mmCIF file of C-alpha atoms in Angstrom:
data_model
loop_
_atom_site.group_PDB
_atom_site.id
_atom_site.type_symbol
_atom_site.label_atom_id
_atom_site.label_comp_id
_atom_site.label_asym_id
_atom_site.label_seq_id
_atom_site.Cartn_x
_atom_site.Cartn_y
_atom_site.Cartn_z
ATOM 1 C CA GLN D 168 -41.813 -19.083 7.587
ATOM 2 C CA LEU D 169 -43.643 -15.728 7.604
ATOM 3 C CA LEU D 170 -42.681 -15.145 11.229
ATOM 4 C CA ALA D 171 -39.060 -15.939 10.456
ATOM 5 C CA ASN D 172 -39.075 -13.466 7.549
ATOM 6 C CA GLN D 173 -40.613 -10.774 9.752
ATOM 7 C CA GLU D 174 -38.005 -11.416 12.415
ATOM 8 C CA GLY D 175 -35.214 -11.075 9.898
ATOM 9 C CA THR D 176 -36.642 -7.846 8.488
ATOM 10 C CA LEU D 177 -37.044 -6.241 11.896
ATOM 11 C CA ALA D 178 -33.589 -7.324 12.977
ATOM 12 C CA SER D 179 -32.159 -5.585 9.907
ATOM 13 C CA LEU D 180 -34.192 -2.462 10.655
ATOM 14 C CA TYR D 181 -32.978 -2.454 14.229
ATOM 15 C CA VAL D 182 -29.333 -2.630 13.159
ATOM 16 C CA GLU D 183 -29.877 -0.024 10.444
ATOM 17 C CA GLU D 184 -31.458 2.391 12.917
ATOM 18 C CA LYS D 185 -28.684 1.911 15.424
ATOM 19 C CA MET D 186 -26.061 2.560 12.731
ATOM 20 C CA LYS D 187 -27.848 5.783 11.752
ATOM 21 C CA GLU D 188 -27.666 6.890 15.373
ATOM 22 C CA PHE D 189 -23.985 6.073 15.386
ATOM 23 C CA PHE D 190 -23.203 8.083 12.243
ATOM 24 C CA SER D 191 -25.245 11.052 13.387
ATOM 25 C CA GLY D 192 -23.322 11.176 16.648
ATOM 26 C CA ASP D 193 -20.124 13.010 17.475
ATOM 27 C CA GLN D 194 -17.138 11.420 15.720
ATOM 28 C CA GLN D 195 -14.442 13.595 17.241
ATOM 29 C CA PHE D 196 -11.223 12.131 18.630
ATOM 30 C CA ASP D 197 -9.067 13.417 21.424
ATOM 31 C CA GLU D 198 -5.665 14.714 20.312
ATOM 32 C CA ASN D 199 -3.953 12.386 22.769
ATOM 33 C CA ALA D 200 -5.737 9.383 21.258
ATOM 34 C CA LEU D 201 -4.560 10.402 17.793
ATOM 35 C CA TYR D 202 -0.959 10.787 18.938
ATOM 36 C CA GLU D 203 -1.037 7.490 20.799
ATOM 37 C CA TYR D 204 -2.192 5.746 17.606
ATOM 38 C CA TYR D 205 0.598 7.523 15.700
ATOM 39 C CA LYS D 206 3.321 6.296 18.067
ATOM 40 C CA SER D 207 1.870 2.789 18.444
ATOM 41 C CA ASN D 208 1.693 2.327 14.674
ATOM 42 C CA SER D 209 4.780 4.256 13.644
ATOM 43 C CA TYR D 210 5.638 1.689 10.967
ATOM 44 C CA LEU D 211 2.584 2.887 9.018
ATOM 45 C CA PHE D 212 4.003 6.381 8.784
ATOM 46 C CA THR D 213 7.633 5.597 8.043
ATOM 47 C CA THR D 214 9.020 5.937 4.540
ATOM 48 C CA GLY D 215 11.834 3.477 3.874
ATOM 49 C CA GLU D 216 15.122 4.431 2.260
ATOM 50 C CA LYS D 217 14.870 5.120 -1.471
ATOM 51 C CA ARG D 218 17.630 5.102 -4.046
ATOM 52 C CA ARG D 219 17.556 6.698 -7.467
ATOM 53 C CA ILE D 220 19.298 4.830 -10.236
ATOM 54 C CA ASN D 221 20.183 5.060 -13.892
ATOM 55 C CA LEU D 222 19.941 1.888 -15.950
ATOM 56 C CA ILE D 223 21.457 0.375 -19.054
ATOM 57 C CA LEU D 224 19.509 -2.704 -20.135
ATOM 58 C CA VAL D 225 20.108 -5.181 -22.934
ATOM 59 C CA ARG D 226 17.698 -8.045 -23.623
ATOM 60 C CA HIS D 227 19.292 -11.467 -23.249
ATOM 61 C CA ASN D 228 16.631 -14.149 -22.830
ATOM 62 C CA PRO D 229 16.514 -17.898 -23.600
ATOM 63 C CA ASN D 230 14.118 -17.404 -26.522
ATOM 64 C CA MET D 231 16.702 -15.450 -28.492
ATOM 65 C CA SER D 232 18.958 -17.127 -31.008
ATOM 66 C CA VAL D 233 22.538 -17.924 -30.123
ATOM 67 C CA GLU D 234 23.685 -15.144 -32.426
ATOM 68 C CA ASP D 235 21.385 -12.549 -30.845
ATOM 69 C CA ARG D 236 22.452 -13.540 -27.352
ATOM 70 C CA ALA D 237 26.070 -13.132 -28.380
ATOM 71 C CA LYS D 238 25.287 -9.680 -29.812
ATOM 72 C CA ALA D 239 23.570 -8.737 -26.585
ATOM 73 C CA LYS D 240 26.618 -9.690 -24.585
ATOM 74 C CA LYS D 241 28.856 -7.633 -26.877
ATOM 75 C CA THR D 242 26.517 -4.653 -26.466
ATOM 76 C CA ILE D 243 26.615 -4.690 -22.663
ATOM 77 C CA GLU D 244 30.404 -5.198 -22.720
ATOM 78 C CA LYS D 245 30.651 -2.192 -25.036
ATOM 79 C CA ALA D 246 28.601 -0.140 -22.575
ATOM 80 C CA LYS D 247 30.848 -1.224 -19.716
ATOM 81 C CA ALA D 248 33.966 -0.271 -21.683
ATOM 82 C CA LYS D 249 32.593 3.189 -22.517
ATOM 83 C CA LEU D 250 31.799 3.832 -18.855
ATOM 84 C CA ARG D 251 35.333 2.845 -17.899
ATOM 85 C CA LEU D 252 36.619 5.403 -20.389
ATOM 86 C CA GLY D 253 34.730 8.069 -18.474
ATOM 87 C CA ILE D 254 31.865 8.622 -20.888
ATOM 88 C CA GLU D 255 28.758 9.869 -19.060
ATOM 89 C CA PHE D 256 26.356 7.115 -18.017
ATOM 90 C CA GLY D 257 23.413 8.978 -19.529
ATOM 91 C CA GLU D 258 25.099 9.203 -22.919
ATOM 92 C CA VAL D 259 25.888 5.488 -22.946
ATOM 93 C CA ALA D 260 22.322 4.675 -21.909
ATOM 94 C CA LYS D 261 20.890 6.784 -24.735
ATOM 95 C CA GLU D 262 23.111 5.004 -27.220
ATOM 96 C CA LEU D 263 22.948 1.384 -26.095
ATOM 97 C CA SER D 264 20.159 0.749 -23.568
ATOM 98 C CA GLN D 265 17.029 -1.062 -24.769
ATOM 99 C CA ASP D 266 14.951 0.074 -21.793
ATOM 100 C CA ASN D 267 12.186 2.700 -22.070
ATOM 101 C CA SER D 268 14.311 4.946 -19.868
ATOM 102 C CA ALA D 269 17.057 5.246 -22.514
ATOM 103 C CA SER D 270 15.744 8.602 -23.785
ATOM 104 C CA LYS D 271 16.087 9.964 -20.222
ATOM 105 C CA GLY D 272 19.666 8.813 -19.894
ATOM 106 C CA GLY D 273 18.584 5.619 -18.147
ATOM 107 C CA ASP D 274 16.897 7.377 -15.213
ATOM 108 C CA ILE D 275 14.219 5.072 -13.755
ATOM 109 C CA GLY D 276 13.608 7.146 -10.639
ATOM 110 C CA TYR D 277 13.657 6.031 -7.013
ATOM 111 C CA ILE D 278 13.393 2.403 -6.007
ATOM 112 C CA GLY D 279 12.874 0.731 -2.623
ATOM 113 C CA ARG D 280 14.249 -2.468 -1.181
ATOM 114 C CA ASN D 281 11.174 -4.298 -2.465
ATOM 115 C CA PHE D 282 12.164 -3.600 -6.072
ATOM 116 C CA GLU D 283 13.329 -6.510 -8.249
ATOM 117 C CA ARG D 284 15.838 -8.417 -6.119
ATOM 118 C CA ALA D 285 18.625 -8.590 -8.707
ATOM 119 C CA ILE D 286 18.655 -4.789 -8.919
ATOM 120 C CA SER D 287 17.821 -3.801 -5.335
ATOM 121 C CA LYS D 288 20.475 -6.157 -3.950
ATOM 122 C CA VAL D 289 23.136 -4.252 -5.871
ATOM 123 C CA ALA D 290 21.615 -0.789 -5.451
ATOM 124 C CA PHE D 291 21.306 -1.116 -1.663
ATOM 125 C CA GLY D 292 24.255 -3.415 -1.054
ATOM 126 C CA GLU D 293 27.151 -2.813 -3.417
ATOM 127 C CA LEU D 294 26.666 0.820 -4.413
ATOM 128 C CA LYS D 295 27.741 2.961 -1.471
ATOM 129 C CA TYR D 296 28.123 6.467 -2.842
ATOM 130 C CA ILE D 297 26.355 8.655 -5.373
ATOM 131 C CA GLY D 298 27.983 8.093 -8.740
ATOM 132 C CA ASP D 299 28.941 4.474 -8.040
ATOM 133 C CA THR D 300 28.363 2.172 -10.997
ATOM 134 C CA SER D 301 27.780 -1.560 -10.876
ATOM 135 C CA ASP D 302 29.365 -4.357 -12.829
ATOM 136 C CA ILE D 303 27.170 -6.226 -15.321
ATOM 137 C CA ILE D 304 24.101 -7.687 -13.601
ATOM 138 C CA SER D 305 23.070 -10.863 -15.397
ATOM 139 C CA THR D 306 19.635 -12.472 -15.045
ATOM 140 C CA ASN D 307 17.669 -14.945 -17.136
ATOM 141 C CA ALA D 308 16.152 -12.211 -19.295
ATOM 142 C CA TYR D 309 18.469 -9.178 -19.178
ATOM 143 C CA LEU D 310 22.004 -7.875 -18.902
ATOM 144 C CA ARG D 311 22.103 -4.611 -16.943
ATOM 145 C CA ILE D 312 24.372 -1.987 -15.471
ATOM 146 C CA ILE D 313 23.105 0.518 -12.910
ATOM 147 C CA GLN D 314 24.398 3.743 -11.437
ATOM 148 C CA LEU D 315 23.435 5.290 -8.083
ATOM 149 C CA THR D 316 22.441 8.952 -8.483
ATOM 150 C CA ASP D 317 20.679 9.873 -5.218
ATOM 151 C CA ILE D 318 19.743 8.544 -1.770
ATOM 152 C CA LYS D 319 16.682 9.415 0.295
ATOM 153 C CA SER D 320 17.104 8.249 3.873
ATOM 154 C CA GLU D 321 14.348 6.535 5.835
ATOM 155 C CA SER D 322 12.074 9.125 7.392
ATOM 156 C CA GLU D 323 9.006 9.338 9.623
ATOM 157 C CA ARG D 324 6.119 11.399 8.289
ATOM 158 C CA PRO D 325 5.299 14.214 10.759
ATOM 159 C CA PHE D 326 2.267 13.720 12.997
ATOM 160 C CA GLU D 327 0.526 16.843 11.698
ATOM 161 C CA THR D 328 0.656 15.572 8.101
ATOM 162 C CA VAL D 329 -1.006 12.237 8.888
ATOM 163 C CA LYS D 330 -3.708 13.274 11.373
ATOM 164 C CA GLU D 331 -6.513 12.917 8.831
ATOM 165 C CA GLU D 332 -5.339 9.398 7.957
ATOM 166 C CA ILE D 333 -5.324 8.464 11.640
ATOM 167 C CA ILE D 334 -8.810 9.908 12.183
ATOM 168 C CA GLU D 335 -10.159 7.895 9.244
ATOM 169 C CA ALA D 336 -8.478 4.727 10.536
ATOM 170 C CA LEU D 337 -9.977 5.239 13.998
ATOM 171 C CA ARG D 338 -13.403 5.931 12.532
ATOM 172 C CA LYS D 339 -13.308 2.669 10.593
ATOM 173 C CA GLU D 340 -12.177 0.807 13.689
ATOM 174 C CA ARG D 341 -14.895 2.364 15.833
ATOM 175 C CA ARG D 342 -17.522 1.710 13.165
ATOM 176 C CA ALA D 343 -16.569 -1.962 12.841
ATOM 177 C CA ASN D 344 -16.572 -2.468 16.608
ATOM 178 C CA PHE D 345 -19.940 -0.744 17.005
ATOM 179 C CA GLN D 346 -21.562 -2.743 14.222
ATOM 180 C CA GLU D 347 -20.297 -6.001 15.691
ATOM 181 C CA SER D 348 -21.637 -5.078 19.119
ATOM 182 C CA ILE D 349 -25.079 -4.258 17.681
ATOM 183 C CA TYR D 350 -25.345 -7.579 15.872
ATOM 184 C CA THR D 351 -24.211 -9.353 19.015
ATOM 185 C CA GLU D 352 -26.783 -7.471 21.075
ATOM 186 C CA ALA D 353 -29.577 -8.335 18.638
ATOM 187 C CA ALA D 354 -28.670 -12.004 18.710
ATOM 188 C CA THR D 355 -28.173 -12.168 22.473
ATOM 189 C CA ARG D 356 -31.407 -10.414 23.413
ATOM 190 C CA ASN D 357 -33.332 -12.351 20.791
ATOM 191 C CA LEU D 358 -35.218 -9.134 20.183
ATOM 192 C CA LEU D 359 -37.873 -10.418 17.877
ATOM 193 C CA ARG D 360 -39.082 -13.219 20.095
ATOM 194 C CA GLU D 361 -39.327 -10.726 22.968
ATOM 195 C CA ASN D 362 -41.556 -8.497 20.855
ATOM 196 C CA ARG D 363 -44.055 -10.804 19.169
ATOM 197 C CA ALA D 364 -46.768 -8.204 19.515
ATOM 198 C CA VAL D 365 -44.747 -5.902 17.306
ATOM 199 C CA ILE D 366 -44.046 -8.673 14.815
ATOM 200 C CA GLN D 367 -47.708 -9.461 14.474
ATOM 201 C CA ASN D 368 -48.519 -5.821 13.733
ATOM 202 C CA ALA D 369 -45.260 -4.944 11.976
ATOM 203 C CA ALA D 370 -45.767 -1.731 10.016
ATOM 204 C CA GLY D 371 -44.918 1.949 10.227
ATOM 205 C CA GLY D 372 -44.976 3.244 13.774
ATOM 206 C CA GLN D 373 -44.936 -0.244 15.250
ATOM 207 C CA VAL D 374 -41.531 -0.891 13.706
ATOM 208 C CA ALA D 375 -40.228 2.425 14.971
ATOM 209 C CA ALA D 376 -41.562 1.603 18.433
ATOM 210 C CA PHE D 377 -39.824 -1.730 18.312
ATOM 211 C CA VAL D 378 -36.523 -0.156 17.371
ATOM 212 C CA ARG D 379 -36.731 2.243 20.324
ATOM 213 C CA GLN D 380 -37.273 -0.588 22.813
#
């Protein structure tokens, strides 16, 4: 049992020493290697299309009374009618929307295609031009109307702006590969059994000598 414990301790010291050598070494990467990673993993550096929308929301969930659900439907129909009359979306949102964005005229900022499906499906599918307004969008919990106010096209982040991210990714990859190789080496060589003399006298300089072997 004692021998096994000593073997485990020295194996850990061996790996620890090797990792110190690794971290103290040169961690520079060739520019070509960085660019190759950038092109091979372009999906990591691509920003998908974003769309900015305004929202009018009225709560309309199954837990509400029949009367309250009816009032909710009248409220969203009133909002729809006002928009058809040409009243600004923001003004209608401030008056009738129950969303936190009401005070900002319904502006909820930019959304991606991974936003709530009921909304993103309309925002990215039915609304084609800035200023387009949807019909009433009905879900189990809400009645909503949205307006498209801006579109940001899909874009690739420039290489120069992501170099540090790539370097960090390559460092992590190199570190993981190195650590795995060291553990594999320790297991394959069965270091401790090959150095029983060191195990028997394990302390101070003897451990350091073992690590250098």
